[in-house]
XYZ file of C-alpha atoms in Angstrom:
489
model
C 3.670 19.148 21.827
C 0.537 17.441 20.526
C 0.498 14.526 18.129
C -0.871 15.370 14.715
C -0.444 12.387 12.380
C -1.779 13.970 9.208
C 0.133 17.202 9.772
C 3.308 15.158 10.240
C 2.679 13.257 6.994
C 1.893 16.447 5.106
C 5.132 17.988 6.350
C 7.119 14.953 5.158
C 5.458 15.336 1.766
C 6.627 18.963 1.616
C 3.069 20.297 1.585
C 1.932 23.787 2.550
C 0.700 23.521 6.170
C -1.923 26.208 5.493
C -3.833 23.710 3.328
C -4.572 21.555 6.380
C -7.298 24.003 7.371
C -9.392 22.642 4.508
C -9.461 19.095 5.916
C -12.226 17.759 8.142
C -12.815 14.381 9.735
C -16.005 12.406 10.254
C -15.184 10.382 13.355
C -16.863 7.030 14.011
C -16.226 5.004 17.131
C -15.491 1.356 16.439
C -13.612 1.888 13.179
C -10.409 -0.150 13.001
C -10.325 -0.817 16.733
C -6.942 -2.021 17.988
C -4.431 -1.566 20.779
C -2.282 0.506 18.423
C -3.663 3.710 16.807
C -4.607 2.093 13.508
C -7.561 4.418 12.909
C -5.305 7.468 13.303
C -2.750 6.026 10.880
C -5.410 5.170 8.310
C -7.079 8.563 8.628
C -3.774 10.386 8.187
C -2.691 8.358 5.148
C -5.994 8.751 3.310
C -6.349 12.401 4.295
C -2.881 13.304 3.064
C -3.582 11.515 -0.212
C -6.892 13.346 -0.678
C -5.266 16.701 0.094
C -2.437 16.027 -2.371
C -5.049 15.160 -4.996
C -7.096 18.293 -4.296
C -3.956 20.436 -4.482
C -2.889 18.966 -7.833
C -6.416 19.313 -9.200
C -6.620 22.951 -8.147
C -3.319 23.706 -9.847
C -4.184 21.965 -13.099
C -7.712 23.407 -13.247
C -6.647 26.934 -12.275
C -8.976 27.032 -9.266
C -8.843 29.954 -6.870
C -8.620 27.651 -3.855
C -7.839 24.042 -3.098
C -11.068 22.031 -2.748
C -12.082 20.976 0.735
C -11.200 17.442 1.860
C -13.270 15.188 4.090
C -11.977 12.011 5.706
C -14.735 9.669 6.878
C -13.667 6.960 9.309
C -16.338 4.665 7.893
C -15.094 4.944 4.327
C -11.493 4.554 5.470
C -12.183 1.510 7.647
C -14.122 -0.178 4.837
C -11.438 0.524 2.235
C -8.662 -0.747 4.503
C -10.221 -4.214 4.292
C -11.349 -3.918 0.677
C -10.032 -7.410 -0.076
C -12.487 -8.843 2.481
C -15.467 -6.999 1.010
C -14.873 -8.155 -2.569
C -17.673 -10.312 -3.960
C -17.749 -11.899 -7.399
C -21.272 -13.066 -8.229
C -21.758 -13.362 -4.476
C -18.606 -15.408 -3.872
C -16.255 -14.197 -1.133
C -12.535 -14.011 -1.963
C -10.059 -16.693 -1.017
C -8.028 -15.585 2.017
C -4.679 -16.832 3.225
C -3.521 -20.195 1.878
C -3.351 -23.169 4.306
C 0.422 -22.771 4.729
C 0.233 -19.002 5.343
C -0.210 -18.791 9.118
C 1.351 -18.829 12.572
C 3.129 -22.020 13.645
C 4.363 -23.189 17.016
C 8.095 -23.836 17.159
C 10.299 -25.311 19.845
C 10.941 -21.865 21.341
C 8.046 -19.652 20.217
C 6.219 -18.816 17.015
C 6.963 -18.288 13.344
C 4.683 -16.967 10.608
C 4.947 -18.054 6.991
C 3.541 -16.696 3.742
C 2.840 -19.220 1.002
C -0.082 -17.807 -0.997
C 1.863 -18.011 -4.262
C 2.832 -21.456 -5.606
C 6.536 -20.588 -5.882
C 6.651 -19.388 -2.279
C 4.901 -22.564 -1.109
C 7.402 -24.695 -3.007
C 10.372 -22.846 -1.505
C 8.958 -23.141 2.011
C 8.509 -26.883 1.682
C 11.958 -27.267 0.144
C 13.573 -25.393 3.053
C 11.771 -27.602 5.546
C 12.642 -30.803 3.705
C 8.951 -31.553 3.199
C 7.443 -33.286 0.152
C 5.551 -31.276 -2.445
C 2.220 -32.649 -1.259
C 2.792 -31.827 2.420
C -0.200 -30.391 4.261
C -0.543 -28.179 7.324
C -0.290 -31.110 9.709
C 2.996 -32.214 8.123
C 4.458 -28.709 8.329
C 3.335 -28.268 11.936
C 5.163 -31.454 12.908
C 8.360 -30.321 11.176
C 8.323 -26.884 12.791
C 7.501 -28.045 16.300
C 11.032 -29.293 16.864
C 12.928 -26.342 15.367
C 13.750 -22.854 16.637
C 11.871 -19.917 15.139
C 15.031 -17.993 14.203
C 16.558 -21.025 12.468
C 13.356 -21.507 10.459
C 13.365 -17.809 9.526
C 16.892 -17.937 8.174
C 16.656 -21.279 6.384
C 13.409 -20.395 4.623
C 14.738 -17.008 3.517
C 17.904 -18.644 2.182
C 15.658 -20.856 0.057
C 13.811 -17.824 -1.334
C 10.697 -18.387 0.786
C 9.036 -16.284 3.462
C 9.042 -16.961 7.198
C 9.525 -14.568 10.119
C 10.057 -15.353 13.794
C 7.793 -13.621 16.296
C 9.578 -10.798 18.099
C 8.491 -8.701 21.044
C 8.703 -4.892 20.607
C 11.825 -4.673 22.765
C 13.546 -7.354 20.664
C 12.770 -5.522 17.432
C 13.961 -2.244 18.973
C 17.486 -3.708 19.145
C 17.428 -5.286 15.666
C 19.849 -3.866 13.103
C 17.070 -3.461 10.537
C 15.002 -1.442 13.017
C 18.020 0.779 13.705
C 18.512 1.297 9.962
C 14.834 2.215 9.536
C 15.048 4.743 12.358
C 17.648 6.698 10.410
C 15.265 7.217 7.494
C 12.146 9.375 7.135
C 8.720 7.825 6.714
C 8.610 9.127 3.133
C 11.938 9.324 1.313
C 12.038 11.907 -1.460
C 14.993 12.370 -3.808
C 14.838 15.107 -6.396
C 15.917 14.457 -9.977
C 18.636 16.515 -11.693
C 17.535 19.766 -13.271
C 16.154 19.117 -16.766
C 18.362 19.883 -19.737
C 16.994 20.355 -23.211
C 14.299 17.724 -22.860
C 11.196 18.535 -20.859
C 8.607 16.234 -19.306
C 5.712 15.146 -21.469
C 3.080 17.869 -21.431
C -0.110 16.747 -19.728
C -3.365 17.228 -21.641
C -5.942 19.725 -20.332
C -8.316 18.448 -17.678
C -11.599 17.218 -19.169
C -14.584 19.558 -19.058
C -17.590 18.520 -17.028
C -17.835 15.612 -14.655
C -15.723 15.195 -11.550
C -12.392 16.917 -10.982
C -9.716 14.378 -12.000
C -6.332 15.719 -10.839
C -4.308 12.948 -12.524
C -6.196 12.921 -15.833
C -3.813 12.102 -18.671
C -0.966 11.069 -16.364
C 0.575 7.847 -17.686
C 1.494 5.370 -14.948
C 3.430 2.134 -15.435
C 2.386 -0.162 -12.605
C 5.077 -2.743 -11.763
C 3.592 -3.845 -8.448
C 1.962 -6.849 -6.819
C -0.240 -7.775 -3.851
C -1.654 -4.787 -1.871
C 0.457 -1.696 -1.107
C 1.658 -0.855 -4.627
C -1.613 -1.830 -6.326
C -3.583 0.278 -3.818
C -1.424 3.268 -4.757
C -1.970 2.789 -8.488
C -5.668 1.995 -7.958
C -5.929 5.386 -6.257
C -4.126 7.146 -9.096
C -6.547 5.467 -11.518
C -9.476 6.785 -9.474
C -8.062 10.268 -9.951
C -7.980 9.907 -13.741
C -4.510 8.475 -14.393
C -3.959 6.179 -17.366
C -2.609 3.170 -15.425
C -1.142 0.155 -17.201
C -0.141 -2.723 -14.973
C 2.734 -4.775 -16.399
C 3.478 -8.307 -15.187
C 5.887 -11.000 -16.285
C 4.337 -14.065 -17.931
C 5.739 -16.476 -15.322
C 4.269 -14.708 -12.272
C 0.485 -14.620 -12.682
C -1.436 -12.750 -10.014
C -4.079 -14.203 -7.731
C -7.411 -13.522 -9.502
C -9.174 -12.210 -6.402
C -6.303 -9.906 -5.481
C -6.217 -8.619 -9.041
C -9.966 -7.960 -9.035
C -9.761 -6.034 -5.758
C -6.906 -3.740 -6.792
C -7.488 -3.610 -10.555
C -10.173 -0.912 -10.602
C -9.523 1.782 -13.174
C -6.484 0.030 -14.650
C -5.494 -1.966 -17.682
C -3.347 -5.069 -17.372
C -0.771 -6.472 -19.766
C 1.958 -9.119 -19.776
C 5.506 -8.430 -20.958
C 8.691 -10.432 -20.727
C 11.307 -7.766 -19.959
C 14.021 -9.858 -21.638
C 12.130 -10.817 -24.797
C 9.819 -7.788 -25.128
C 12.209 -5.056 -24.061
C 11.429 -2.867 -27.049
C 7.738 -2.740 -26.194
C 8.517 -1.853 -22.597
C 10.958 0.890 -23.590
C 8.345 2.416 -25.855
C 5.900 2.560 -22.950
C 8.548 3.952 -20.628
C 9.571 6.718 -23.016
C 6.172 8.400 -22.703
C 5.412 7.511 -19.071
C 5.002 10.146 -16.373
C 5.148 7.796 -13.388
C 6.598 4.346 -12.708
C 5.555 2.537 -9.522
C 7.565 -0.523 -8.485
C 6.811 -3.015 -5.734
C 9.183 -5.887 -6.350
C 11.927 -6.965 -3.967
C 14.647 -4.259 -3.927
C 17.289 -4.996 -6.533
C 15.219 -7.476 -8.525
C 14.652 -5.045 -11.422
C 18.189 -3.653 -11.399
C 19.487 -6.334 -13.784
C 17.147 -4.908 -16.425
C 18.501 -1.397 -15.872
C 15.279 -0.452 -14.094
C 16.514 0.724 -10.704
C 14.666 3.857 -9.545
C 17.748 6.022 -10.117
C 18.323 4.662 -13.627
C 14.678 5.207 -14.561
C 14.654 8.785 -13.254
C 17.830 9.606 -15.201
C 16.567 8.174 -18.488
C 13.162 9.828 -18.774
C 12.885 13.608 -18.304
C 10.542 14.510 -15.475
C 9.748 10.900 -14.599
C 8.396 10.272 -11.099
C 9.507 6.891 -9.734
C 7.776 5.487 -6.654
C 9.177 2.402 -4.916
C 7.554 0.408 -2.130
C 9.264 -2.450 -0.298
C 8.673 -4.515 2.813
C 11.788 -3.765 4.863
C 13.386 -0.816 3.064
C 16.208 -0.779 0.535
C 18.940 -0.660 3.192
C 20.095 -2.536 6.272
C 20.617 -6.308 6.657
C 17.065 -7.069 5.513
C 17.026 -4.562 2.651
C 16.974 -7.219 -0.060
C 14.407 -9.489 1.564
C 10.912 -10.234 0.405
C 8.079 -9.498 2.774
C 4.381 -8.962 3.282
C 2.274 -6.985 5.748
C 1.520 -10.039 7.894
C 5.227 -10.830 8.249
C 6.191 -7.235 9.047
C 3.629 -7.242 11.859
C 5.284 -10.354 13.304
C 8.867 -9.065 13.121
C 8.202 -5.565 14.459
C 6.416 -6.545 17.665
C 2.951 -5.595 16.447
C 1.697 -9.187 16.713
C 2.786 -9.294 20.367
C 1.272 -5.886 21.144
C -2.051 -6.907 19.597
C -1.917 -10.291 21.319
C 0.816 -11.700 23.541
C 4.012 -13.744 23.248
C 1.935 -16.834 24.010
C -0.878 -16.022 21.593
C 0.158 -13.516 18.889
C -2.481 -11.276 17.366
C -2.847 -9.045 14.315
C -4.074 -5.619 13.316
C -7.761 -5.371 12.299
C -6.640 -4.776 8.718
C -3.508 -5.139 6.641
C -3.033 -1.525 7.606
C 0.671 -1.367 6.803
C -0.097 -2.341 3.209
C -3.105 -0.076 2.751
C -1.636 2.853 4.666
C 1.642 2.700 2.760
C -0.307 2.468 -0.503
C -2.145 5.732 0.154
C 1.088 7.397 1.282
C 2.773 6.251 -1.921
C -0.046 7.724 -4.019
C 0.163 10.956 -2.025
C 3.904 11.173 -2.657
C 3.367 10.693 -6.398
C 0.686 13.392 -6.498
C 2.883 15.858 -4.632
C 5.781 15.040 -6.972
C 3.536 15.785 -9.954
C 2.592 19.127 -8.402
C 6.294 19.890 -8.030
C 7.019 18.760 -11.575
C 4.476 21.223 -12.940
C 6.528 24.029 -11.385
C 10.111 22.851 -11.912
C 9.981 20.276 -14.711
C 11.787 17.841 -12.428
C 10.690 14.348 -11.523
C 12.261 12.371 -8.730
C 12.226 9.206 -6.666
C 10.007 8.514 -3.661
C 10.379 5.446 -1.437
C 8.294 3.890 1.299
C 8.636 0.679 3.298
C 6.034 -1.299 5.217
C 8.434 -1.712 8.132
C 8.987 2.058 8.316
C 5.212 2.589 8.330
C 5.056 0.011 11.120
C 7.607 2.005 13.125
C 5.483 5.119 12.690
C 2.447 3.199 13.948
C 4.205 1.783 17.008
C 6.443 4.704 17.953
C 5.358 7.850 16.117
C 1.619 8.358 16.520
C 0.942 7.589 20.172
C -1.538 5.214 21.724
C -5.208 5.756 21.038
C -7.573 7.589 23.371
C -11.347 7.294 23.330
C -12.918 9.256 20.428
C -14.051 12.662 21.585
C -11.869 12.646 24.703
C -9.613 15.568 25.563
C -6.534 13.535 24.637
C -8.092 12.516 21.342
C -8.986 16.141 20.552
C -5.442 17.248 21.369
C -4.144 14.998 18.576
C -6.482 16.389 15.968
C -4.653 17.996 13.078
C -4.559 21.815 12.949
C -7.700 23.106 11.281
C -9.582 19.819 11.255
C -12.984 19.390 12.804
C -15.552 16.670 13.188
C -17.793 18.434 10.687
C -17.770 18.929 6.914
C -15.024 20.667 4.977
C -15.716 23.899 3.127
C -17.793 22.973 0.100
C -18.654 19.478 1.409
C -22.324 18.849 2.278
C -23.007 17.806 5.878
C -23.249 14.104 6.588
C -26.328 13.308 8.670
C -24.665 10.147 10.009
C -21.515 11.933 11.211
C -20.587 10.862 14.710
C -22.505 7.596 14.558
C -20.543 4.446 15.409
C -19.035 2.317 12.700
C -20.808 -1.007 12.967
C -21.657 -1.910 9.351
C -19.783 -1.124 6.116
C -22.909 -1.062 3.910
C -22.821 2.701 3.284
C -19.371 2.392 1.701
C -19.977 -0.650 -0.491
C -21.180 -0.741 -4.085
C -21.883 -3.175 -6.924
C -21.277 -3.082 -10.651
C -21.007 -5.300 -13.692
C -17.550 -6.453 -14.686
C -15.852 -9.011 -16.939
C -15.666 -11.242 -13.852
C -19.424 -11.049 -13.245
C -21.378 -8.996 -10.722
C -18.755 -7.315 -8.586
C -19.301 -6.084 -5.017
C -16.568 -3.800 -3.751
C -15.546 -1.120 -1.269
C -15.826 2.468 -2.442
C -12.708 4.652 -2.497
C -12.056 6.626 0.716
C -10.228 9.510 -1.001
C -12.776 12.315 -1.029
C -12.593 16.009 -1.882
C -15.000 18.641 -3.155
C -15.816 17.938 -6.812
C -13.751 14.745 -6.898
C -14.734 11.286 -8.177
C -16.907 9.020 -6.037
C -15.994 5.741 -7.771
C -13.732 4.334 -10.442
C -14.709 4.870 -14.062
C -13.623 1.374 -15.088
C -14.190 -2.056 -13.548
C -11.180 -4.377 -13.312
C -10.610 -6.728 -16.206
C -8.922 -10.145 -16.382
C -5.218 -10.237 -15.635
C -2.865 -9.704 -18.557
C -5.484 -9.339 -21.304
C -4.834 -5.760 -22.470
C -2.394 -4.773 -25.218
C 0.973 -3.340 -24.209
C 0.169 0.221 -25.210
C -1.295 3.312 -23.640
C -5.045 3.713 -23.815
């Protein structure tokens, strides 16, 4: 039985396998090179998202066939590190904070995440360090402690730290066993609609690119990369996306600029401004959440409660570790998931841990989340039902390490055997040929663009989701965080 990552994803999404014949791949050696099959994961996630978009667009526009989809390794590889390609008036983005890194411990390694001020404060508090402690101070404190003890004490304090585990250690972990009992993409259907029906979507606009999600109202309750990548993709496809943040948790400006394309951004206190939020929710089609599982439940905003309250609502939830198992309520980020799941050892060694060439768990899960929303909207058009979809970075990691298979050289017999049914290295039906197809990926220039924005001159990666007649770029540049009114555009 051959490996076919995109076909496997499309099956989990409930898609018609016959549509895979309309997908083609432009392969480029050197894209997302790693020990693990990162390129194959990225290609499958983006391809499934593009196919779900083309399918929804065909249905809404009454087309005789689903537009052809093309997945270009160059575009995918560039987009999977979009945060590194961001430029604001020529300035490169700020990367990881000084206290977000690997640290030597008495018995191995631990990785921390302290990019946000509140996470930094909790880390230092757990370690008994002063507020003004620097990297040298933290290194000295950690050198005499065990990695597992640091992991537990920092998490108890509300911070983020994960001990380095080898693949065989993670394979025995209770959270890994819990993940193995779940599908990559969890889909729960909503009850059959009663008297109330979902909000009718407006007709697709005439002229211009095919925008499958035009008029779809999306409440974006996400942060960092995976969730914002999903909603950024929905915005590309025409959705009316409103990101909602609490006033006490401002976003990093560079991260917001990278993932804010096509969206509007507002600030609401769910306790004080509940009426305004409920008004938005009442006419929403999609809600995407990316906060720690359970953190929104106290506001009555669990995925199940949301789906029950609004007819036809599609609720998409992304988390680090899943919503189940001993780590189901923990915070997490891509870098930490790589450390826990053995990826850092596979890409390096127990003595010198490594990392994937991109935050591929975040980006890949983001495109899968968008694909699941698009497929749910296609289903809603037929049944009137919404539903809940869930993804977890750690479950995506398990698919990468155990479900795809190790990479073979591009163009080899083994590589060809993994190609999805119907895909080729040439253009899709209706897609013009690419004269650079087959060339190695050595520079991202072909998939970068510039535009004016409220931040200044903005350099950015172009979207990798591509289908015949679809959009080539976002219609709206990102704006400053929290400056839009709390109403639909």
